[in-house]
Amino acid sequence: MNAKSRGRFITFEGIDGAGKSTQIALLVDALRARGRGVLRTREPGGTELGEKLRELLLGMDMHPDTEAMLMFAARREHLAVVIEPALATGAWVVSDRFSDATHAYQVGGRGLAAARCDTLEAWTHPGFAPDLTFLFDISPESAARRLAAAGTAPDRFECEQRDFFARVRAAYLDRARREPARFRVLDATRKPEAIAAEITASIDEKTWP
Ligand code: TYD
């Protein structure tokens, strides 16, 4: 019998308030309707340890280096306990954020040296990257209006100023320009149905390695 083929790793990225969550739920439903086994997860988090680290990361002030290292510590556990085992069974893993978020938020937003982030990434997952990444692009002003309308209590990142999110957005777009085969940049200001249609079309049209 042939070994079961490996699953696919799909990530969603964008600044806070870009509207990822709704689209993640729609994609998971669409993949399941196509008969795929799907695991939905998130970062920071996704494991018992990772969710504890998430509470600290979203709630406590800390040095930017500490923040980056904890993001990758949570990610290491996430890969070992959840992502790798699921992909090995042939499941599709859909994650709300992954390492692009550390490059965008900690390097772009906080000013962490890019080389440090590259080193942590090379340690945590050498040679491993998402198969496909959806980047939800929106201006910090529109995203802030959405967050305000949602009315939920802001976490430590959501309390940041517009210029922080402008830097995070620019860092995301820069990564997307460098890896056009992996990224799909979506205009996140469009109607949810239009965005969902573009996402499922990207999945159906992609030539998987
Ligand atoms: P998010 O998925 O947006 O959570 P929610 O929708 O519940 O607010 O992410 C949590 C926050 O963590 C978000 O502000 C981005 C930040 N973050 C980083 O700064 N670096 C990272 O590497 C990751 C994964 C997230």
Short mmCIF file of C-alpha atoms and ligand atoms in Angstrom, two decimals:
data_model
loop_
_atom_site.label_atom_id
_atom_site.label_comp_id
_atom_site.label_asym_id
_atom_site.label_seq_id
_atom_site.Cartn_x
_atom_site.Cartn_y
_atom_site.Cartn_z
CA MET A 1 0.00 0.00 0.00
CA ASN A 2 1.25 3.50 -0.79
CA ALA A 3 2.13 5.76 2.09
CA LYS A 4 -0.63 8.30 2.67
CA SER A 5 0.18 11.54 0.87
CA ARG A 6 1.16 14.48 3.02
CA GLY A 7 -1.43 17.16 3.76
CA ARG A 8 -1.16 20.87 2.90
CA PHE A 9 -0.31 23.74 5.21
CA ILE A 10 -2.31 26.91 4.60
CA THR A 11 -1.84 30.09 6.62
CA PHE A 12 -3.82 33.31 7.04
CA GLU A 13 -2.06 36.58 7.79
CA GLY A 14 -2.79 40.29 8.04
CA ILE A 15 -2.97 43.13 10.54
CA ASP A 16 -5.48 42.97 13.41
CA GLY A 17 -9.00 43.72 12.19
CA ALA A 18 -8.42 42.46 8.64
CA GLY A 19 -11.25 39.90 8.88
CA LYS A 20 -9.31 36.61 8.77
CA SER A 21 -11.47 34.64 11.21
CA THR A 22 -14.65 34.66 9.11
CA GLN A 23 -12.71 33.52 6.04
CA ILE A 24 -10.86 30.77 7.90
CA ALA A 25 -14.19 29.29 8.99
CA LEU A 26 -15.52 29.46 5.40
CA LEU A 27 -12.41 27.81 3.95
CA VAL A 28 -12.48 25.02 6.52
CA ASP A 29 -16.12 24.31 5.58
CA ALA A 30 -15.30 24.41 1.85
CA LEU A 31 -12.38 21.99 2.23
CA ARG A 32 -14.46 19.59 4.33
CA ALA A 33 -17.19 19.74 1.65
CA ARG A 34 -14.51 18.63 -0.82
CA GLY A 35 -13.85 15.61 1.39
CA ARG A 36 -10.61 16.82 2.98
CA GLY A 37 -9.63 16.10 6.56
CA VAL A 38 -8.97 19.57 8.00
CA LEU A 39 -7.37 20.80 11.18
CA ARG A 40 -7.95 24.44 12.13
CA THR A 41 -5.44 26.00 14.47
CA ARG A 42 -3.88 29.33 15.46
CA GLU A 43 -0.73 31.11 16.60
CA PRO A 44 0.39 31.97 19.10
CA GLY A 45 -1.37 28.91 20.53
CA GLY A 46 -2.62 25.65 19.11
CA THR A 47 -1.27 23.50 21.97
CA GLU A 48 -1.83 23.54 25.74
CA LEU A 49 1.57 25.14 26.27
CA GLY A 50 1.11 27.46 23.30
CA GLU A 51 -2.21 28.77 24.62
CA LYS A 52 -0.54 29.56 27.97
CA LEU A 53 2.22 31.41 26.12
CA ARG A 54 -0.48 33.24 24.12
CA GLU A 55 -2.01 34.56 27.35
CA LEU A 56 1.38 35.97 28.37
CA LEU A 57 2.16 37.33 24.91
CA LEU A 58 -1.19 39.09 24.50
CA GLY A 59 -1.37 40.30 28.09
CA MET A 60 2.06 41.21 29.50
CA ASP A 61 4.62 43.79 28.49
CA MET A 62 8.00 42.26 27.72
CA HIS A 63 11.26 42.93 25.90
CA PRO A 64 10.91 42.63 22.09
CA ASP A 65 13.52 39.82 22.04
CA THR A 66 11.55 37.91 24.68
CA GLU A 67 8.39 38.40 22.62
CA ALA A 68 10.04 37.00 19.47
CA MET A 69 11.55 34.03 21.32
CA LEU A 70 8.23 33.16 22.97
CA MET A 71 6.48 33.34 19.58
CA PHE A 72 8.96 30.83 18.20
CA ALA A 73 8.87 28.68 21.36
CA ALA A 74 5.09 28.37 20.99
CA ARG A 75 5.59 27.62 17.28
CA ARG A 76 8.14 24.88 17.94
CA GLU A 77 5.67 23.09 20.18
CA HIS A 78 2.84 23.70 17.72
CA LEU A 79 4.85 22.10 14.90
CA ALA A 80 5.90 19.09 16.98
CA VAL A 81 2.57 18.35 18.65
CA VAL A 82 -0.03 19.47 16.11
CA ILE A 83 1.10 20.59 12.66
CA GLU A 84 3.62 17.92 11.67
CA PRO A 85 1.57 14.95 12.96
CA ALA A 86 -1.57 16.24 11.19
CA LEU A 87 0.24 16.79 7.87
CA ALA A 88 1.72 13.30 8.15
CA THR A 89 -1.79 11.79 8.31
CA GLY A 90 -2.73 13.64 5.09
CA ALA A 91 -4.85 16.31 6.81
CA TRP A 92 -4.91 19.91 5.58
CA VAL A 93 -3.83 22.27 8.32
CA VAL A 94 -5.28 25.79 8.27
CA SER A 95 -3.53 28.14 10.68
CA ASP A 96 -4.50 31.62 11.76
CA ARG A 97 -0.93 33.06 11.51
CA PHE A 98 2.53 31.47 11.40
CA SER A 99 6.13 32.75 11.05
CA ASP A 100 5.27 35.54 8.60
CA ALA A 101 3.50 37.18 11.57
CA THR A 102 6.75 37.30 13.55
CA HIS A 103 8.56 38.90 10.60
CA ALA A 104 5.73 41.42 10.23
CA TYR A 105 4.93 42.22 13.89
CA GLN A 106 8.24 41.73 15.70
CA VAL A 107 10.60 42.84 12.90
CA GLY A 108 8.36 45.31 11.04
CA GLY A 109 6.31 46.51 14.01
CA ARG A 110 8.72 46.34 16.94
CA GLY A 111 12.00 46.84 15.08
CA LEU A 112 13.61 43.48 15.96
CA ALA A 113 16.67 42.82 13.76
CA ALA A 114 15.58 40.77 10.75
CA ALA A 115 18.66 38.55 11.12
CA ARG A 116 17.52 37.51 14.62
CA CYS A 117 14.12 36.52 13.32
CA ASP A 118 15.73 34.60 10.45
CA THR A 119 17.94 32.74 12.95
CA LEU A 120 14.99 31.78 15.15
CA GLU A 121 13.02 30.67 12.11
CA ALA A 122 15.93 28.56 10.78
CA TRP A 123 16.20 26.89 14.20
CA THR A 124 12.46 26.31 14.61
CA HIS A 125 11.54 24.99 11.17
CA PRO A 126 14.49 24.62 8.79
CA GLY A 127 13.31 24.05 5.23
CA PHE A 128 9.64 24.15 6.19
CA ALA A 129 7.14 26.83 5.07
CA PRO A 130 3.40 27.06 4.40
CA ASP A 131 2.27 25.74 1.01
CA LEU A 132 -0.02 28.73 0.57
CA THR A 133 -0.45 31.98 2.52
CA PHE A 134 -3.40 34.34 2.25
CA LEU A 135 -2.45 37.89 3.18
CA PHE A 136 -5.45 40.06 4.07
CA ASP A 137 -4.46 43.56 3.04
CA ILE A 138 -6.24 46.54 4.57
CA SER A 139 -5.27 50.02 5.75
CA PRO A 140 -4.67 50.47 9.49
CA GLU A 141 -7.50 53.05 9.52
CA SER A 142 -10.10 50.64 8.08
CA ALA A 143 -8.88 47.82 10.33
CA ALA A 144 -9.14 50.04 13.41
CA ARG A 145 -12.73 50.95 12.48
CA ARG A 146 -13.59 47.23 12.22
CA LEU A 147 -12.02 46.45 15.59
CA ALA A 148 -13.89 49.34 17.19
CA ALA A 149 -17.17 48.14 15.66
CA ALA A 150 -16.56 44.60 16.97
CA GLY A 151 -16.42 46.11 20.46
CA THR A 152 -14.19 43.45 22.03
CA ALA A 153 -11.56 44.42 24.62
CA PRO A 154 -8.29 45.10 22.78
CA ASP A 155 -5.26 42.92 23.57
CA ARG A 156 -1.68 44.24 23.89
CA PHE A 157 -1.12 44.27 20.12
CA GLU A 158 -4.50 45.76 19.26
CA CYS A 159 -3.65 48.71 21.56
CA GLU A 160 -0.76 49.72 19.27
CA GLN A 161 -0.94 52.93 17.23
CA ARG A 162 -1.66 53.27 13.50
CA ASP A 163 2.01 53.72 12.60
CA PHE A 164 2.81 50.35 14.20
CA PHE A 165 0.19 48.65 11.97
CA ALA A 166 1.43 50.62 8.95
CA ARG A 167 4.89 49.08 9.52
CA VAL A 168 3.41 45.60 10.06
CA ARG A 169 1.41 45.94 6.84
CA ALA A 170 4.48 47.08 4.88
CA ALA A 171 6.53 44.15 6.22
CA TYR A 172 3.81 41.68 5.18
CA LEU A 173 3.60 43.18 1.69
CA ASP A 174 7.37 43.03 1.36
CA ARG A 175 7.35 39.31 2.22
CA ALA A 176 4.57 38.73 -0.30
CA ARG A 177 6.60 40.47 -3.03
CA ARG A 178 9.60 38.26 -2.25
CA GLU A 179 7.60 35.00 -2.37
CA PRO A 180 4.89 35.50 -4.99
CA ALA A 181 4.37 31.77 -5.53
CA ARG A 182 3.39 31.20 -1.90
CA PHE A 183 1.41 34.37 -1.17
CA ARG A 184 -2.02 35.48 -2.35
CA VAL A 185 -2.61 39.10 -1.39
CA LEU A 186 -6.32 39.77 -0.90
CA ASP A 187 -8.04 43.14 -0.79
CA ALA A 188 -9.67 42.70 2.64
CA THR A 189 -12.05 45.63 2.19
CA ARG A 190 -14.25 43.69 -0.26
CA LYS A 191 -17.46 41.84 0.59
CA PRO A 192 -16.88 38.55 2.50
CA GLU A 193 -18.46 36.49 -0.34
CA ALA A 194 -16.04 37.94 -2.89
CA ILE A 195 -13.04 37.21 -0.68
CA ALA A 196 -14.24 33.65 0.01
CA ALA A 197 -14.68 33.03 -3.73
CA GLU A 198 -11.12 34.21 -4.41
CA ILE A 199 -9.75 31.96 -1.67
CA THR A 200 -11.48 28.80 -2.89
CA ALA A 201 -10.48 29.61 -6.49
CA SER A 202 -6.83 29.95 -5.38
CA ILE A 203 -7.00 26.55 -3.70
CA ASP A 204 -8.60 24.91 -6.73
CA GLU A 205 -6.21 26.51 -9.23
CA LYS A 206 -2.98 25.99 -7.32
CA THR A 207 -0.50 23.49 -8.67
CA TRP A 208 0.59 21.73 -5.50
CA PRO A 209 4.23 20.63 -5.31
P1 TYD B 1 -4.84 37.11 16.27
O1 TYD B 1 -4.73 35.86 15.54
O2 TYD B 1 -5.12 38.32 15.48
O3 TYD B 1 -5.85 36.94 17.44
P2 TYD B 1 -7.31 37.54 17.64
O4 TYD B 1 -7.99 37.48 16.31
O5 TYD B 1 -7.89 36.65 18.68
O6 TYD B 1 -7.05 38.95 18.13
O7 TYD B 1 -3.37 37.22 16.91
C1 TYD B 1 -2.89 37.50 18.09
C2 TYD B 1 -1.88 38.64 18.07
O8 TYD B 1 -0.55 38.13 18.10
C3 TYD B 1 -1.96 39.54 16.85
O9 TYD B 1 -2.06 40.88 17.32
C4 TYD B 1 -0.63 39.37 16.17
C5 TYD B 1 0.29 38.87 17.24
N1 TYD B 1 1.38 38.00 16.74
C6 TYD B 1 2.67 38.49 16.68
O10 TYD B 1 2.93 39.63 17.05
N2 TYD B 1 3.67 37.67 16.24
C7 TYD B 1 3.45 36.38 15.87
O11 TYD B 1 4.39 35.66 15.47
C8 TYD B 1 2.10 35.88 15.93
C9 TYD B 1 1.81 34.46 15.52
C10 TYD B 1 1.09 36.72 16.36
#
